[in-house]
Coordinates of N, CA and C in Angstrom, one line a residue:
M1 N -57.1 -10.4 3.7 CA -57.6 -8.8 2.4 C -58.1 -9.9 0.8
K2 N -58.4 -9.5 0.2 CA -58.9 -9.9 -1.2 C -59.6 -9.5 -2.2
C3 N -58.9 -9.1 -3.6 CA -59.8 -7.9 -4.2 C -60.7 -8.6 -4.9
P4 N -61.7 -6.6 -5.0 CA -62.2 -7.6 -5.3 C -63.3 -7.3 -6.2
E5 N -62.0 -7.8 -7.7 CA -63.1 -8.1 -9.0 C -62.5 -9.7 -8.5
C6 N -61.1 -9.9 -8.7 CA -61.4 -11.4 -8.8 C -61.3 -12.8 -8.0
N7 N -61.5 -11.7 -6.2 CA -61.1 -12.6 -5.2 C -59.1 -13.1 -5.1
S8 N -59.1 -12.3 -6.0 CA -57.5 -13.6 -5.1 C -57.3 -12.0 -3.8
E9 N -55.7 -13.6 -3.7 CA -55.3 -12.8 -2.2 C -53.9 -12.1 -2.3
N10 N -53.7 -12.4 -3.2 CA -52.1 -11.7 -4.3 C -52.2 -10.0 -4.6
I11 N -52.7 -10.0 -2.7 CA -52.8 -8.3 -2.9 C -51.0 -7.1 -2.5
M12 N -51.0 -6.3 -2.6 CA -49.2 -5.2 -3.1 C -50.6 -3.5 -2.2
E13 N -48.9 -2.9 -2.4 CA -49.9 -2.2 -1.4 C -48.8 -1.5 -1.2
G14 N -49.4 -0.2 -1.8 CA -48.2 0.7 -2.1 C -48.9 2.8 -2.8
I15 N -47.5 3.6 -2.7 CA -47.3 4.8 -3.4 C -48.3 5.2 -4.2
L16 N -48.9 5.7 -5.1 CA -49.4 5.7 -6.7 C -47.5 7.6 -6.1
T17 N -46.8 7.0 -7.5 CA -46.3 8.6 -8.5 C -45.7 8.0 -9.5
T18 N -45.0 9.6 -9.9 CA -45.5 9.9 -10.7 C -43.2 10.4 -10.9
T19 N -43.7 11.3 -12.5 CA -42.1 11.7 -12.5 C -41.7 12.8 -11.3
H20 N -42.6 13.4 -11.4 CA -43.3 14.2 -9.8 C -44.5 14.3 -8.5
G21 N -44.3 13.1 -8.5 CA -45.5 12.2 -7.4 C -47.7 13.0 -7.9
V22 N -47.8 12.5 -7.7 CA -49.4 11.7 -7.6 C -50.7 12.6 -6.8
V23 N -51.1 13.7 -6.5 CA -51.2 14.2 -5.2 C -52.7 14.6 -5.6
F24 N -53.7 14.7 -3.9 CA -54.5 14.4 -4.0 C -55.2 15.9 -3.3
T25 N -55.5 17.1 -4.4 CA -55.5 18.6 -4.1 C -56.9 18.9 -3.4
E26 N -57.3 19.3 -2.2 CA -58.8 19.7 -1.8 C -59.1 20.9 -3.1
K27 N -60.4 20.8 -3.5 CA -61.4 22.0 -4.3 C -61.2 22.5 -3.1
G28 N -60.8 23.8 -4.6 CA -60.6 25.0 -4.2 C -59.1 25.5 -3.3
T29 N -58.5 24.6 -3.2 CA -56.7 24.8 -2.9 C -56.1 25.2 -4.3
E30 N -56.4 24.1 -4.5 CA -55.6 24.2 -6.5 C -55.1 25.4 -7.1
Y31 N -55.5 26.1 -7.3 CA -55.0 27.7 -8.1 C -54.2 28.3 -6.9
K32 N -54.1 28.1 -5.3 CA -53.3 28.4 -4.6 C -51.4 28.2 -4.9
F33 N -50.9 28.9 -4.8 CA -49.5 28.9 -3.7 C -48.8 27.7 -3.9
R34 N -49.6 27.2 -2.1 CA -49.9 26.0 -1.6 C -50.7 25.4 -1.3
P35 N -51.2 25.0 -2.6 CA -52.3 24.1 -2.5 C -52.2 22.5 -1.2
N36 N -54.0 22.6 -0.6 CA -53.5 22.0 0.1 C -54.3 20.1 -0.4
S37 N -52.2 19.9 -0.1 CA -52.7 18.1 -1.2 C -52.3 17.2 -0.1
Y38 N -52.1 16.3 -0.3 CA -51.7 15.2 0.3 C -51.3 13.1 -0.9
K39 N -50.3 13.1 -0.6 CA -50.3 11.7 -0.8 C -51.1 9.7 -1.5
V40 N -51.3 10.1 -2.3 CA -52.4 8.4 -1.9 C -51.2 7.5 -2.1
E41 N -52.2 6.9 -1.1 CA -51.9 5.4 -1.5 C -53.6 4.5 -1.6
C42 N -53.1 3.1 -2.0 CA -54.3 2.3 -2.3 C -53.6 0.7 -2.4
K43 N -53.6 -0.1 -2.6 CA -53.6 -1.2 -3.0 C -54.1 -1.5 -4.3
A44 N -53.0 -2.9 -4.9 CA -53.3 -3.9 -6.3 C -53.2 -5.1 -6.0
C45 N -54.0 -5.4 -7.4 CA -54.1 -6.7 -7.2 C -53.6 -7.4 -8.3
N46 N -51.8 -8.1 -7.4 CA -50.8 -8.7 -8.3 C -51.7 -9.3 -10.0
D47 N -52.9 -10.2 -9.3 CA -53.0 -10.6 -10.6 C -54.3 -10.1 -12.3
C48 N -55.0 -9.7 -11.4 CA -56.0 -9.1 -12.3 C -55.8 -7.6 -12.5
G49 N -55.1 -6.9 -12.0 CA -54.9 -5.9 -12.3 C -55.2 -4.4 -10.8
K50 N -56.4 -5.3 -10.7 CA -57.3 -3.9 -10.4 C -56.5 -3.4 -8.8
M51 N -57.5 -2.1 -8.8 CA -56.6 -0.5 -7.8 C -57.8 -0.9 -7.2
F52 N -57.5 -0.3 -6.0 CA -58.5 -0.1 -4.7 C -58.1 0.1 -3.7
D53 N -59.1 0.5 -2.5 CA -59.2 0.8 -1.4 C -57.9 3.0 -1.1
F54 N -58.1 3.3 -2.1 CA -57.6 4.3 -2.0 C -57.5 5.1 -1.1
R55 N -56.0 5.9 -0.4 CA -56.3 6.2 1.4 C -55.5 7.9 0.8
I56 N -55.9 8.1 1.2 CA -54.1 10.3 1.0 C -53.8 9.9 2.8
I57 N -52.6 10.3 2.0 CA -51.6 10.7 3.0 C -51.9 11.2 3.8
K58 N -52.6 11.4 5.0 CA -52.2 13.3 6.1 C -50.9 13.4 6.5
K59 N -50.0 14.2 7.0 CA -48.9 14.9 6.7 C -49.4 14.6 8.4

């Protein structure tokens, strides 16, 4: 896999996180007691910093 920005092959894979976690929340459920939300994974270039290939992790 190559970076779409700089064509480097120095790519990392990971999950987006903060202190409380970063999630994708399905539209229309964001104000419910238990919204439909999923963790987000992506790839990042270790050379230029471009983040790409975002995907939700389904339970």
